[in-house]
């Protein structure tokens, strides 16, 4: 089994619920920035914060809504606020409803990220901060703290899948999210059981897998709670 081959000690209280994207980002941070404290911030559908200390202990972090979710939430949970797309803003004072939404969401996320970074810096010296994810370039220039901005850090780190697993291994992703792991498994000929409790994540993943490839691994994408995986047999999974 490859469950224990990550280059860090996983001290998360509920390791079965920890998404493989976060695990791979943590592994990438450990291998890329050895012997130092690391904070990986993934600004995608959700914004995830993952902290690995200088002794290579993964301690956890935080999860909050990303840009797109915040825009959709304001539209979905109010009667009159419009659904907007992110755009560049020049003033933090919104002089219209649309500009107020942009200011609130964009500045709110930046204040959140800078606030988390400052909190970590207050407790941990020699801290390396990596910002990655689809909104990296949009957010990086607005942050006050010094960071390493690399929008491809997850994809680069996902190459570790080829190191820590073998062709035809069975991979479990308990929270599939945007389907990045599923795509990588298809390209690397890894069998996959991909789960999520969010129907949108299932739909996005199924659409993302709709491409031709030289391999044809067994990939199951199911709406399921990863805490209740009765469909699995013991020792049937090689990599989580």
CSV table of C-alpha atoms in Angstrom, one decimal:
chain,number,residue,atom,x,y,z
A,1,UNK,CA,0.0,0.0,0.0
A,2,UNK,CA,1.1,3.6,-0.7
A,3,UNK,CA,-0.9,5.2,2.0
A,4,UNK,CA,2.2,6.0,4.1
A,5,UNK,CA,4.6,7.0,1.4
A,6,UNK,CA,3.9,10.8,1.5
A,7,UNK,CA,7.0,12.7,2.6
A,8,UNK,CA,5.4,14.1,5.7
A,9,UNK,CA,3.6,12.9,8.8
A,10,UNK,CA,-0.1,13.4,8.5
A,11,UNK,CA,-1.4,14.8,11.8
A,12,UNK,CA,-4.9,15.7,10.5
A,13,UNK,CA,-7.6,14.6,12.9
A,14,UNK,CA,-9.7,13.2,10.1
A,15,UNK,CA,-7.3,12.0,7.5
A,16,UNK,CA,-10.0,10.1,5.5
A,17,UNK,CA,-11.7,13.4,4.7
A,18,UNK,CA,-8.5,15.1,3.5
A,19,UNK,CA,-8.7,15.6,-0.3
A,20,UNK,CA,-5.9,14.3,-2.4
A,21,UNK,CA,-5.3,17.7,-3.9
A,22,UNK,CA,-4.4,19.1,-0.5
A,23,UNK,CA,-2.2,16.0,0.2
A,24,UNK,CA,-0.3,16.4,-3.1
A,25,UNK,CA,0.1,20.2,-2.6
A,26,UNK,CA,1.6,19.5,0.9
A,27,UNK,CA,3.9,16.8,-0.6
A,28,UNK,CA,5.0,19.2,-3.3
A,29,UNK,CA,5.8,21.9,-0.7
A,30,UNK,CA,7.8,19.5,1.4
A,31,UNK,CA,9.9,18.4,-1.5
A,32,UNK,CA,10.3,21.8,-3.1
A,33,UNK,CA,11.0,23.8,0.1
A,34,UNK,CA,12.7,21.4,2.6
A,35,UNK,CA,13.5,22.1,6.2
A,36,UNK,CA,11.2,25.1,6.7
A,37,UNK,CA,7.7,25.9,7.6
A,38,UNK,CA,5.3,26.1,4.6
A,39,UNK,CA,1.9,27.4,4.0
A,40,UNK,CA,0.2,26.4,0.7
A,41,UNK,CA,-2.8,28.5,-0.3
A,42,UNK,CA,-4.8,27.1,-3.2
A,43,UNK,CA,-7.1,29.7,-4.7
A,44,UNK,CA,-9.6,27.7,-6.7
A,45,UNK,CA,-13.3,26.9,-6.3
A,46,UNK,CA,-12.5,26.9,-2.6
A,47,UNK,CA,-9.5,28.5,-1.0
A,48,UNK,CA,-7.6,26.0,1.0
A,49,UNK,CA,-4.8,26.7,3.5
A,50,UNK,CA,-2.4,23.8,4.3
A,51,UNK,CA,0.4,24.1,6.8
A,52,UNK,CA,3.4,21.8,7.0
A,53,UNK,CA,6.0,22.6,9.7
A,54,UNK,CA,9.8,22.4,9.4
A,55,UNK,CA,9.7,18.9,10.8
A,56,UNK,CA,7.5,17.8,8.0
A,57,UNK,CA,4.3,17.4,10.1
A,58,UNK,CA,1.1,18.2,8.2
A,59,UNK,CA,-1.0,20.0,10.8
A,60,UNK,CA,-4.0,21.1,8.7
A,61,UNK,CA,-5.3,24.5,7.8
A,62,UNK,CA,-8.5,26.1,6.6
A,63,UNK,CA,-11.1,26.0,3.8
A,64,UNK,CA,-13.2,29.0,2.7
A,65,UNK,CA,-15.3,29.9,-0.4
A,66,UNK,CA,-13.4,30.9,-3.5
A,67,UNK,CA,-14.1,33.9,-5.8
A,68,UNK,CA,-16.7,32.2,-8.0
A,69,UNK,CA,-18.6,30.7,-5.0
A,70,UNK,CA,-18.8,34.1,-3.4
A,71,UNK,CA,-20.2,35.7,-6.5
A,72,UNK,CA,-22.7,32.9,-6.9
A,73,UNK,CA,-23.7,33.0,-3.3
A,74,UNK,CA,-24.6,36.7,-3.3
A,75,UNK,CA,-26.8,36.0,-6.4
A,76,UNK,CA,-28.4,32.8,-5.1
A,77,UNK,CA,-29.2,33.9,-1.6
A,78,UNK,CA,-30.5,37.4,-2.3
A,79,UNK,CA,-33.4,38.6,-4.4
A,80,UNK,CA,-31.9,41.4,-6.4
A,81,UNK,CA,-28.1,41.2,-6.4
A,82,UNK,CA,-26.8,40.3,-9.9
A,83,UNK,CA,-24.5,37.4,-10.8
A,84,UNK,CA,-21.1,38.9,-11.7
A,85,UNK,CA,-17.8,37.7,-12.9
A,86,UNK,CA,-14.5,38.8,-11.3
A,87,UNK,CA,-12.9,41.9,-12.9
A,88,UNK,CA,-10.1,44.4,-12.1
A,89,UNK,CA,-11.1,47.1,-9.6
A,90,UNK,CA,-9.4,50.4,-9.1
A,91,UNK,CA,-11.0,51.7,-5.9
A,92,UNK,CA,-12.0,49.9,-2.7
A,93,UNK,CA,-15.0,52.2,-2.4
A,94,UNK,CA,-17.8,50.8,-4.6
A,95,UNK,CA,-19.7,53.6,-6.3
A,96,UNK,CA,-22.5,51.3,-7.6
A,97,UNK,CA,-24.1,48.0,-6.5
A,98,UNK,CA,-21.9,46.0,-9.0
A,99,UNK,CA,-18.7,47.8,-7.9
A,100,UNK,CA,-19.6,47.3,-4.3
A,101,UNK,CA,-20.0,43.5,-4.9
A,102,UNK,CA,-16.6,43.4,-6.7
A,103,UNK,CA,-15.0,45.4,-3.9
A,104,UNK,CA,-16.5,43.3,-1.1
A,105,UNK,CA,-15.6,40.0,-2.7
A,106,UNK,CA,-12.2,40.8,-4.0
A,107,UNK,CA,-11.0,42.9,-1.1
A,108,UNK,CA,-12.6,40.5,1.3
A,109,UNK,CA,-10.6,37.5,0.0
A,110,UNK,CA,-7.4,39.5,-0.1
A,111,UNK,CA,-7.9,40.7,3.5
A,112,UNK,CA,-8.7,37.1,4.5
A,113,UNK,CA,-5.5,35.7,2.8
A,114,UNK,CA,-3.3,38.4,4.2
A,115,UNK,CA,-4.9,37.9,7.6
A,116,UNK,CA,-4.2,34.2,7.6
A,117,UNK,CA,-0.6,34.8,6.5
A,118,UNK,CA,0.0,37.3,9.2
A,119,UNK,CA,-1.4,34.9,11.8
A,120,UNK,CA,0.9,32.2,10.7
A,121,UNK,CA,3.9,34.5,10.6
A,122,UNK,CA,3.2,35.5,14.1
A,123,UNK,CA,3.6,31.9,15.3
A,124,UNK,CA,6.1,30.4,12.9
A,125,UNK,CA,9.4,31.8,11.8
A,126,UNK,CA,11.1,30.9,8.5
A,127,UNK,CA,7.7,30.5,6.7
A,128,UNK,CA,7.5,29.9,3.0
A,129,UNK,CA,4.1,30.9,1.5
A,130,UNK,CA,3.0,29.3,-1.8
A,131,UNK,CA,-0.1,30.7,-3.6
A,132,UNK,CA,-1.5,28.5,-6.3
A,133,UNK,CA,-4.8,27.7,-8.1
A,134,UNK,CA,-6.8,29.2,-10.9
A,135,UNK,CA,-7.1,32.7,-9.3
A,136,UNK,CA,-3.4,33.0,-8.4
A,137,UNK,CA,-2.4,35.7,-10.9
A,138,UNK,CA,-5.6,37.7,-10.2
A,139,UNK,CA,-5.0,37.7,-6.4
A,140,UNK,CA,-1.2,37.7,-6.1
A,141,UNK,CA,-0.6,41.3,-7.1
A,142,UNK,CA,-3.2,42.4,-4.5
A,143,UNK,CA,-1.6,40.7,-1.5
A,144,UNK,CA,0.7,42.6,0.9
A,145,UNK,CA,2.8,39.7,2.1
A,146,UNK,CA,5.7,38.2,0.2
A,147,UNK,CA,4.7,34.9,-1.5
A,148,UNK,CA,5.7,32.5,-4.2
A,149,UNK,CA,3.0,32.6,-6.8
A,150,UNK,CA,2.8,29.5,-9.0
A,151,UNK,CA,-0.6,28.8,-10.6
A,152,UNK,CA,0.7,25.4,-11.8
A,153,UNK,CA,2.0,24.2,-8.4
A,154,UNK,CA,-0.7,21.6,-8.1
A,155,UNK,CA,-0.1,20.2,-11.5
A,156,UNK,CA,3.6,20.1,-10.9
A,157,UNK,CA,3.1,18.4,-7.6
A,158,UNK,CA,0.6,16.0,-9.1
A,159,UNK,CA,3.6,14.5,-11.0
A,160,UNK,CA,4.2,12.9,-7.6
A,161,UNK,CA,1.3,10.6,-8.3
A,162,UNK,CA,3.6,8.9,-10.8
A,163,UNK,CA,6.2,8.5,-8.1
A,164,UNK,CA,4.0,7.2,-5.3
A,165,UNK,CA,1.8,5.0,-7.3
A,166,UNK,CA,2.1,2.5,-10.2
A,167,UNK,CA,0.2,1.8,-13.3
A,168,UNK,CA,-3.1,-0.1,-12.7
A,169,UNK,CA,-3.0,0.9,-9.0
A,170,UNK,CA,-6.4,1.8,-7.4
A,171,UNK,CA,-6.6,5.4,-6.2
A,172,UNK,CA,-9.2,6.8,-3.9
A,173,UNK,CA,-10.1,10.5,-4.0
A,174,UNK,CA,-12.6,11.1,-1.2
A,175,UNK,CA,-13.4,14.7,-2.3
A,176,UNK,CA,-13.0,15.0,-6.1
A,177,UNK,CA,-13.6,18.8,-6.3
A,178,UNK,CA,-12.8,20.0,-9.8
A,179,UNK,CA,-11.6,16.6,-11.2
A,180,UNK,CA,-7.9,17.3,-11.4
A,181,UNK,CA,-7.0,14.0,-9.8
A,182,UNK,CA,-9.3,12.1,-12.1
A,183,UNK,CA,-7.7,13.6,-15.2
A,184,UNK,CA,-4.2,12.8,-13.9
A,185,UNK,CA,-5.3,9.2,-13.2
A,186,UNK,CA,-6.6,8.8,-16.7
A,187,UNK,CA,-3.4,10.1,-18.2
A,188,UNK,CA,-1.2,8.0,-16.0
A,189,UNK,CA,-3.3,4.8,-16.2
A,190,UNK,CA,-4.4,4.6,-12.6
A,191,UNK,CA,-7.7,3.2,-11.7
A,192,UNK,CA,-9.8,5.6,-9.6
A,193,UNK,CA,-12.8,5.8,-7.3
A,194,UNK,CA,-13.7,9.4,-7.1
A,195,UNK,CA,-16.3,10.5,-4.5
A,196,UNK,CA,-18.0,13.8,-3.6
A,197,UNK,CA,-21.2,14.9,-1.8
A,198,UNK,CA,-21.6,17.8,-4.2
A,199,UNK,CA,-23.5,16.9,-7.4
A,200,UNK,CA,-21.8,19.8,-9.2
A,201,UNK,CA,-18.4,18.3,-8.5
A,202,UNK,CA,-19.5,15.0,-9.9
A,203,UNK,CA,-20.8,16.7,-13.1
A,204,UNK,CA,-17.7,18.8,-13.5
A,205,UNK,CA,-15.4,15.7,-13.1
A,206,UNK,CA,-17.4,13.7,-15.6
A,207,UNK,CA,-17.2,16.4,-18.1
A,208,UNK,CA,-13.5,16.8,-17.5
A,209,UNK,CA,-12.9,13.1,-18.2
A,210,UNK,CA,-14.5,13.4,-21.6
A,211,UNK,CA,-11.3,13.3,-23.7
A,212,UNK,CA,-9.5,10.7,-25.7
A,213,UNK,CA,-6.5,9.0,-24.1
A,214,UNK,CA,-4.1,6.1,-24.9
A,215,UNK,CA,-5.1,4.5,-21.6
A,216,UNK,CA,-8.5,3.2,-20.5
A,217,UNK,CA,-8.3,2.8,-16.7
A,218,UNK,CA,-11.3,2.0,-14.5
A,219,UNK,CA,-12.6,5.3,-13.2
A,220,UNK,CA,-15.8,5.5,-11.1
A,221,UNK,CA,-17.2,8.9,-10.2
A,222,UNK,CA,-19.9,8.6,-7.6
A,223,UNK,CA,-22.1,10.8,-5.4
A,224,UNK,CA,-21.1,9.5,-2.0
A,225,UNK,CA,-20.0,10.6,1.5
A,226,UNK,CA,-16.4,9.6,2.0
A,227,UNK,CA,-17.1,8.9,5.6
A,228,UNK,CA,-19.4,6.0,4.6
A,229,UNK,CA,-17.5,4.0,2.0
A,230,UNK,CA,-19.2,0.6,2.4
A,231,UNK,CA,-18.5,-0.2,-1.3
A,232,UNK,CA,-14.8,-0.7,-0.5
A,233,UNK,CA,-13.1,-3.9,0.5
A,234,UNK,CA,-10.2,-3.9,2.9
A,235,UNK,CA,-6.8,-3.4,1.1
A,236,UNK,CA,-8.5,-2.6,-2.2
A,237,UNK,CA,-7.0,0.9,-2.4
A,238,UNK,CA,-3.3,1.5,-3.1
A,239,UNK,CA,-3.2,5.3,-2.9
A,240,UNK,CA,-5.4,7.9,-1.2
